[in-house]
Amino acid sequence: MKKYTWRTGVLEAVMILVTAAFVFPLWLLVSVGFRPSAEVSLNPVAPPSSLYLENFSTAWEEGGLGPAFINSIYITAISVAILVVVGACASYYFSRSRGKAGLRWFAIVAAGMMVPFQIGVLPLYRVITDLGLAGNPVSLIIFNAGIHLPLTVILYTGFMRQLPAEYEEAARVDGASSFQTFWRIVVPLLLPVTGTVIVLDGVSIWNEFFTPLLYLGGTPNVTVPVQIYSFVGEFNTHWGQVFAGLLMASLPILLLFFAFQRYMIRSFGSGLKG
Amino acid sequence: MVGAVVLTAATALTACGSGSGSSSASKDAITGTIRVSAQTDQPYLQDAANQFEKLHPGTKVQLVESPSNTYQTTIRAQLDAKHAPDVMFVWGGAGNAMATQQLAKAGMLADLSDRPWVKNMGDTANGLVSYDNKVYALNTYANPTGVFYNTDMLSKLGVSIPKTFTELLSFCKDVSSKGIVPIAMGNQTGYLNTEVPLELVNTLIYSKNKNFAADMASGKEKWTTSDLWKSSLTKAHELYLQMNDAKCFQANSTGYSDQQARQLVAQEKALGVNIISAAAQGVQQANPKIKYDMFEIPATDNPDDTILTMNTGASYAVNKDSTNLKTAIAFIDFMGEDKQLTAASNAAFGVPYKAGPNTTVMDGLKGIEPLYKADKTALWATNFWPNAEVKQVMIAQDQNLILGKTNVTDAVNAIQKAFAGS
Amino acid sequence: MVITTETPPRSDTRPRKAVRGGAAGARIPFWFAVPCLLIFAGVVAYPTLQGMYYAFTDWTGLGSDIHFNGIDNFVKLFSSPEAPEALGHTLLIAASVTIIQNLLGLLLAIGLHSKIKSRNVLRTLLFAPVVMTPVIVGYVWQFIFVPGGPFASLTESLGAPVGGLNVLGDPAFAIWGIITIVIWQHAGYSMVIFLAGMQNVPDELLEASALDGANAVQRFFWITWPLLRTPTLINVTLSLISSMKLFDQVMATTQGGPGNATQTLSTLLFSEAFLYNNYGYGISLGLIVFILIAVISFGQMRLFRERD
């Protein structure tokens, strides 16, 4: 298992081939970003002929992506932080409370996933405007913290149910309170699933287009996707700039993922054994 | 609810609360902020906003643009929550959720009947945005619809612009026999795939009754019972299929989006593409070496019958509950000035609704100038339809027709049924 | 799964499944869940319940002219040709996406939960489509599927008629084109959840059974797979729910066409509620989506529990 055998080598080759086939559409996306829009129109699937960077500078400057990045980072970070804290605490109760109460509450929250979001759009927006929050990034944070709770809770509760309870029982015997047990024993074991939660919630929040447009459109607080969509026209679309903008927008999330998935593996191993 | 409040309190410290919407401008002065929302591709709007701000120091125009589907949805939600923009892009007629007559009927729009530009717009344009004899929006320009084609390729192929339907069919056969697509069609894209049948319908109807639109408006004709309408719709679809059989369109046209159809022209694989002229800029930019012009598709064998179909460009209405009504109306009035209307139509590759003695038509549209100047124009029938479902049904039926999955009689009956359902 | 009983884990350092409740569960105070429930009530429950009311009205979506009309919307829904057709498409998409996406995600996860050197890079690349917005993904795939494009040429060389398959333009294939796009975009999502689940599989256990002579396939079915029950449940539930609500990828490519071949319940809901002035009717479709998802998810969770 620990050694890199010839079988591992074969597996590696196969996986690289599979991934290469898989990322072909991604390659199209990247190549469009590096070509002038007119050239893309003539042949959408050709590779870039030179290192053309104008799309990036136009998207960044004319599209106002700089301030939008700051808004997006701020909104995503706070929303995800709230989701992680609130979701992990609640899932501890859902997965460990005695009797059926925890399970019932869990089922109610998890059922939130099943609701088509269109049903609640108008009533929620009315509440937001009545609170005077329309245009304020806080409105979007509230929305994110609520709308992604079901997924967060499903992930946390699912993984906590698989965690052995003995460590917690041992801590209890040693006289630790509920909070101490949760903080010292459970939280360190949650790191891998927290990585998953951060990445999955982070991606959906970062990419969200409709609600940021509805809540924040026209203010200086809009997010990156809202800005990128302003390049998508009814009749004429500047695809070069759209794709350049999208590449810039995707990069932070992919880096986050790259960082987290390495971290996930190490921390879990040591958390369990240590 | 409580959760929202708790959370608000928790995050309020870090948030930079910047309220949107109109500032507390005094009711009588042209000052303060107005929010203006539009669907994307309104190249002129930003210019108008900048000029307006310069003209009236102390004003600020906040512009929000989004693609059509999301635009309609967000504004509907904002209207419902009483947080709508002060000035909004609307469509003429009653055919969708953000169509002027629907909004006026629900009491959402300010009455603009007494504004100075109203008398210059002409009956067609004003009719589109009127409800109960009151005008609720400013029409800024119209876009001719027809075949946007490569003029050099036309002469190279040795063919000429068809003036009659018979000529059109032989034109298609000639061009396609040389391996070139005569008229590229983006039949995957909904609004586009009904364009050709609806252009044919207009020629068939208006050559017989020049006042068809007025008759519909007055109730003299009805969509459900008009023989002229139903027979023309049927005929138009038969002609559409004849065009398809004559290889006027590329094979597998339902697999092409609007954009992909236009690219066939830029790639010189197609001679022309049927478009709303607003999309012409994109074709030109994709291949600036090509010279373009436009012609309208004939539907009869009398060249004088041909009617130019026009698409309503941007229209703007004012939110009745705007907290800065004065400035909002001033902005509309500014856009309604002659100079601004010309700028708006040029920016969107369109024409003013009414051709004045000095109106010039842009290069690339010269081919349709005679029809436009002779006032042989008609708007899309869709503008006068009572609901949006008819169009949706027609999109699906016309795709099935091209695919050979239905026949003309069934398609027309399905469309007529959608009228009856309203 | 049946094999589970035949695998006596050698070292019992970790029980396969934690006991719910028990000594640790006795004293967990309810306030752990209070913030979650409050936010949920405000942002999800209250607006949803409020919104559901409209399913029983004739509201156009504008103005205050609202009339309660009982189950009229539902009668209209089941007697219309569009809604049942859209329901059929939705179920086909949900079933195919759920099965294929998760199988693919699992295979990718197995391949990348290994000692191969490029695993971190490959994981990131395979996850990358998840990060892309559906409109852009739709745009890219339109160019792959366009007649004369890369996919059509490939099928032509494999024996399809001249011009190749017209994937998105032919009613027989269009829905499969959409399914392909969705699976491509979300396989990395399933993979991540499976990978996270695989971290729960103790290396010692795998090494021990390897020493006992179990091959890789046996090790997977005896040890890894039983421990993947929760990730599988989560994955199946999530992909089922999201594909039942499928909207963006359809709007970005076929908009429900050609004909109505790719119309889903969600695209119909959207058009009726926000474009056609039939808000009440549109929301009644939403309610149907919700009930369907609830029934299917519930049934599927029961299935999982019975196998426990």
PDB file of N, CA and C in Angstrom, chain B residues 117-164:
ATOM      1  N   TRP B 117     -42.431  64.132 -26.024  1.00  0.00           N
ATOM      2  CA  TRP B 117     -42.049  63.257 -27.132  1.00  0.00           C
ATOM      3  C   TRP B 117     -43.225  62.439 -27.664  1.00  0.00           C
ATOM      4  N   VAL B 118     -44.319  62.338 -26.913  1.00  0.00           N
ATOM      5  CA  VAL B 118     -45.404  61.433 -27.301  1.00  0.00           C
ATOM      6  C   VAL B 118     -45.905  61.730 -28.706  1.00  0.00           C
ATOM      7  N   LYS B 119     -46.070  63.046 -29.003  1.00  0.00           N
ATOM      8  CA  LYS B 119     -46.674  63.404 -30.296  1.00  0.00           C
ATOM      9  C   LYS B 119     -45.770  63.100 -31.484  1.00  0.00           C
ATOM     10  N   ASN B 120     -44.474  62.909 -31.235  1.00  0.00           N
ATOM     11  CA  ASN B 120     -43.554  62.638 -32.346  1.00  0.00           C
ATOM     12  C   ASN B 120     -43.389  61.153 -32.659  1.00  0.00           C
ATOM     13  N   MET B 121     -43.965  60.307 -31.836  1.00  0.00           N
ATOM     14  CA  MET B 121     -43.627  58.879 -31.956  1.00  0.00           C
ATOM     15  C   MET B 121     -44.418  58.151 -33.039  1.00  0.00           C
ATOM     16  N   GLY B 122     -45.593  58.618 -33.341  1.00  0.00           N
ATOM     17  CA  GLY B 122     -46.419  57.903 -34.315  1.00  0.00           C
ATOM     18  C   GLY B 122     -47.319  56.891 -33.624  1.00  0.00           C
ATOM     19  N   ASP B 123     -48.395  56.532 -34.314  1.00  0.00           N
ATOM     20  CA  ASP B 123     -49.413  55.680 -33.703  1.00  0.00           C
ATOM     21  C   ASP B 123     -48.915  54.264 -33.422  1.00  0.00           C
ATOM     22  N   THR B 124     -48.130  53.718 -34.363  1.00  0.00           N
ATOM     23  CA  THR B 124     -47.672  52.342 -34.173  1.00  0.00           C
ATOM     24  C   THR B 124     -46.910  52.210 -32.869  1.00  0.00           C
ATOM     25  N   ALA B 125     -45.934  53.096 -32.707  1.00  0.00           N
ATOM     26  CA  ALA B 125     -45.081  53.013 -31.525  1.00  0.00           C
ATOM     27  C   ALA B 125     -45.883  53.278 -30.258  1.00  0.00           C
ATOM     28  N   ASN B 126     -46.686  54.309 -30.268  1.00  0.00           N
ATOM     29  CA  ASN B 126     -47.453  54.625 -29.072  1.00  0.00           C
ATOM     30  C   ASN B 126     -48.498  53.550 -28.760  1.00  0.00           C
ATOM     31  N   GLY B 127     -49.070  52.977 -29.819  1.00  0.00           N
ATOM     32  CA  GLY B 127     -50.080  51.942 -29.614  1.00  0.00           C
ATOM     33  C   GLY B 127     -49.545  50.776 -28.806  1.00  0.00           C
ATOM     34  N   LEU B 128     -48.272  50.449 -29.049  1.00  0.00           N
ATOM     35  CA  LEU B 128     -47.650  49.328 -28.367  1.00  0.00           C
ATOM     36  C   LEU B 128     -47.556  49.508 -26.862  1.00  0.00           C
ATOM     37  N   VAL B 129     -47.418  50.765 -26.457  1.00  0.00           N
ATOM     38  CA  VAL B 129     -47.149  51.025 -25.039  1.00  0.00           C
ATOM     39  C   VAL B 129     -48.306  51.773 -24.399  1.00  0.00           C
ATOM     40  N   SER B 130     -49.487  51.650 -25.018  1.00  0.00           N
ATOM     41  CA  SER B 130     -50.656  52.322 -24.457  1.00  0.00           C
ATOM     42  C   SER B 130     -51.572  51.309 -23.812  1.00  0.00           C
ATOM     43  N   TYR B 131     -52.254  51.777 -22.764  1.00  0.00           N
ATOM     44  CA  TYR B 131     -53.263  50.954 -22.127  1.00  0.00           C
ATOM     45  C   TYR B 131     -54.371  51.896 -21.682  1.00  0.00           C
ATOM     46  N   ASP B 132     -55.604  51.599 -22.024  1.00  0.00           N
ATOM     47  CA  ASP B 132     -56.712  52.497 -21.703  1.00  0.00           C
ATOM     48  C   ASP B 132     -56.457  53.910 -22.239  1.00  0.00           C
ATOM     49  N   ASN B 133     -55.921  54.001 -23.448  1.00  0.00           N
ATOM     50  CA  ASN B 133     -55.671  55.297 -24.092  1.00  0.00           C
ATOM     51  C   ASN B 133     -54.638  56.176 -23.394  1.00  0.00           C
ATOM     52  N   LYS B 134     -53.851  55.594 -22.532  1.00  0.00           N
ATOM     53  CA  LYS B 134     -52.767  56.372 -21.923  1.00  0.00           C
ATOM     54  C   LYS B 134     -51.436  55.765 -22.344  1.00  0.00           C
ATOM     55  N   VAL B 135     -50.451  56.648 -22.557  1.00  0.00           N
ATOM     56  CA  VAL B 135     -49.131  56.167 -22.980  1.00  0.00           C
ATOM     57  C   VAL B 135     -48.268  55.934 -21.745  1.00  0.00           C
ATOM     58  N   TYR B 136     -47.632  54.753 -21.682  1.00  0.00           N
ATOM     59  CA  TYR B 136     -46.878  54.397 -20.476  1.00  0.00           C
ATOM     60  C   TYR B 136     -45.380  54.214 -20.694  1.00  0.00           C
ATOM     61  N   ALA B 137     -44.912  54.320 -21.943  1.00  0.00           N
ATOM     62  CA  ALA B 137     -43.474  54.104 -22.143  1.00  0.00           C
ATOM     63  C   ALA B 137     -42.984  54.824 -23.389  1.00  0.00           C
ATOM     64  N   LEU B 138     -41.688  55.049 -23.405  1.00  0.00           N
ATOM     65  CA  LEU B 138     -41.034  55.667 -24.559  1.00  0.00           C
ATOM     66  C   LEU B 138     -40.395  54.560 -25.397  1.00  0.00           C
ATOM     67  N   ASN B 139     -40.756  54.523 -26.678  1.00  0.00           N
ATOM     68  CA  ASN B 139     -40.095  53.593 -27.605  1.00  0.00           C
ATOM     69  C   ASN B 139     -38.886  54.316 -28.174  1.00  0.00           C
ATOM     70  N   THR B 140     -37.727  53.712 -28.076  1.00  0.00           N
ATOM     71  CA  THR B 140     -36.571  54.460 -28.546  1.00  0.00           C
ATOM     72  C   THR B 140     -36.211  54.172 -30.003  1.00  0.00           C
ATOM     73  N   TYR B 141     -36.355  52.939 -30.451  1.00  0.00           N
ATOM     74  CA  TYR B 141     -36.008  52.626 -31.846  1.00  0.00           C
ATOM     75  C   TYR B 141     -36.616  51.285 -32.209  1.00  0.00           C
ATOM     76  N   ALA B 142     -36.553  50.969 -33.496  1.00  0.00           N
ATOM     77  CA  ALA B 142     -36.998  49.654 -33.951  1.00  0.00           C
ATOM     78  C   ALA B 142     -35.869  48.987 -34.714  1.00  0.00           C
ATOM     79  N   ASN B 143     -35.877  47.674 -34.748  1.00  0.00           N
ATOM     80  CA  ASN B 143     -34.864  46.926 -35.487  1.00  0.00           C
ATOM     81  C   ASN B 143     -35.489  46.183 -36.658  1.00  0.00           C
ATOM     82  N   PRO B 144     -35.063  46.511 -37.893  1.00  0.00           N
ATOM     83  CA  PRO B 144     -35.546  45.748 -39.038  1.00  0.00           C
ATOM     84  C   PRO B 144     -35.104  44.294 -38.905  1.00  0.00           C
ATOM     85  N   THR B 145     -35.911  43.400 -39.448  1.00  0.00           N
ATOM     86  CA  THR B 145     -35.579  41.988 -39.412  1.00  0.00           C
ATOM     87  C   THR B 145     -35.532  41.468 -40.838  1.00  0.00           C
ATOM     88  N   GLY B 146     -34.548  40.674 -41.138  1.00  0.00           N
ATOM     89  CA  GLY B 146     -34.449  40.128 -42.487  1.00  0.00           C
ATOM     90  C   GLY B 146     -33.155  39.353 -42.631  1.00  0.00           C
ATOM     91  N   VAL B 147     -32.764  39.115 -43.876  1.00  0.00           N
ATOM     92  CA  VAL B 147     -31.554  38.338 -44.119  1.00  0.00           C
ATOM     93  C   VAL B 147     -30.369  39.290 -44.230  1.00  0.00           C
ATOM     94  N   PHE B 148     -29.433  39.153 -43.330  1.00  0.00           N
ATOM     95  CA  PHE B 148     -28.211  39.945 -43.308  1.00  0.00           C
ATOM     96  C   PHE B 148     -27.176  39.136 -44.079  1.00  0.00           C
ATOM     97  N   TYR B 149     -26.706  39.692 -45.208  1.00  0.00           N
ATOM     98  CA  TYR B 149     -25.906  38.836 -46.090  1.00  0.00           C
ATOM     99  C   TYR B 149     -24.614  39.500 -46.527  1.00  0.00           C
ATOM    100  N   ASN B 150     -23.746  38.662 -47.075  1.00  0.00           N
ATOM    101  CA  ASN B 150     -22.411  39.034 -47.522  1.00  0.00           C
ATOM    102  C   ASN B 150     -22.504  39.492 -48.982  1.00  0.00           C
ATOM    103  N   THR B 151     -22.320  40.800 -49.226  1.00  0.00           N
ATOM    104  CA  THR B 151     -22.566  41.334 -50.580  1.00  0.00           C
ATOM    105  C   THR B 151     -21.540  40.832 -51.600  1.00  0.00           C
ATOM    106  N   ASP B 152     -20.279  40.711 -51.172  1.00  0.00           N
ATOM    107  CA  ASP B 152     -19.247  40.226 -52.110  1.00  0.00           C
ATOM    108  C   ASP B 152     -19.543  38.801 -52.545  1.00  0.00           C
ATOM    109  N   MET B 153     -19.953  37.987 -51.576  1.00  0.00           N
ATOM    110  CA  MET B 153     -20.225  36.591 -51.893  1.00  0.00           C
ATOM    111  C   MET B 153     -21.405  36.493 -52.852  1.00  0.00           C
ATOM    112  N   LEU B 154     -22.369  37.397 -52.663  1.00  0.00           N
ATOM    113  CA  LEU B 154     -23.546  37.403 -53.549  1.00  0.00           C
ATOM    114  C   LEU B 154     -23.112  37.569 -55.005  1.00  0.00           C
ATOM    115  N   SER B 155     -22.241  38.572 -55.253  1.00  0.00           N
ATOM    116  CA  SER B 155     -21.838  38.779 -56.650  1.00  0.00           C
ATOM    117  C   SER B 155     -20.923  37.657 -57.114  1.00  0.00           C
ATOM    118  N   LYS B 156     -20.093  37.149 -56.211  1.00  0.00           N
ATOM    119  CA  LYS B 156     -19.206  36.051 -56.591  1.00  0.00           C
ATOM    120  C   LYS B 156     -20.003  34.828 -57.019  1.00  0.00           C
ATOM    121  N   LEU B 157     -21.112  34.577 -56.327  1.00  0.00           N
ATOM    122  CA  LEU B 157     -21.937  33.418 -56.656  1.00  0.00           C
ATOM    123  C   LEU B 157     -22.800  33.677 -57.890  1.00  0.00           C
ATOM    124  N   GLY B 158     -22.852  34.945 -58.321  1.00  0.00           N
ATOM    125  CA  GLY B 158     -23.632  35.267 -59.511  1.00  0.00           C
ATOM    126  C   GLY B 158     -25.128  35.152 -59.307  1.00  0.00           C
ATOM    127  N   VAL B 159     -25.582  35.383 -58.105  1.00  0.00           N
ATOM    128  CA  VAL B 159     -27.029  35.370 -57.867  1.00  0.00           C
ATOM    129  C   VAL B 159     -27.475  36.777 -57.487  1.00  0.00           C
ATOM    130  N   SER B 160     -28.771  37.043 -57.573  1.00  0.00           N
ATOM    131  CA  SER B 160     -29.241  38.358 -57.164  1.00  0.00           C
ATOM    132  C   SER B 160     -30.335  38.203 -56.104  1.00  0.00           C
ATOM    133  N   ILE B 161     -30.594  39.323 -55.435  1.00  0.00           N
ATOM    134  CA  ILE B 161     -31.549  39.314 -54.332  1.00  0.00           C
ATOM    135  C   ILE B 161     -32.945  38.949 -54.849  1.00  0.00           C
ATOM    136  N   PRO B 162     -33.590  37.954 -54.239  1.00  0.00           N
ATOM    137  CA  PRO B 162     -34.917  37.543 -54.697  1.00  0.00           C
ATOM    138  C   PRO B 162     -35.979  38.599 -54.372  1.00  0.00           C
ATOM    139  N   LYS B 163     -36.809  38.903 -55.372  1.00  0.00           N
ATOM    140  CA  LYS B 163     -37.875  39.887 -55.167  1.00  0.00           C
ATOM    141  C   LYS B 163     -39.232  39.209 -54.968  1.00  0.00           C
ATOM    142  N   THR B 164     -39.317  37.953 -55.412  1.00  0.00           N
ATOM    143  CA  THR B 164     -40.575  37.220 -55.246  1.00  0.00           C
ATOM    144  C   THR B 164     -40.277  35.883 -54.581  1.00  0.00           C
TER     145      THR B 164
END
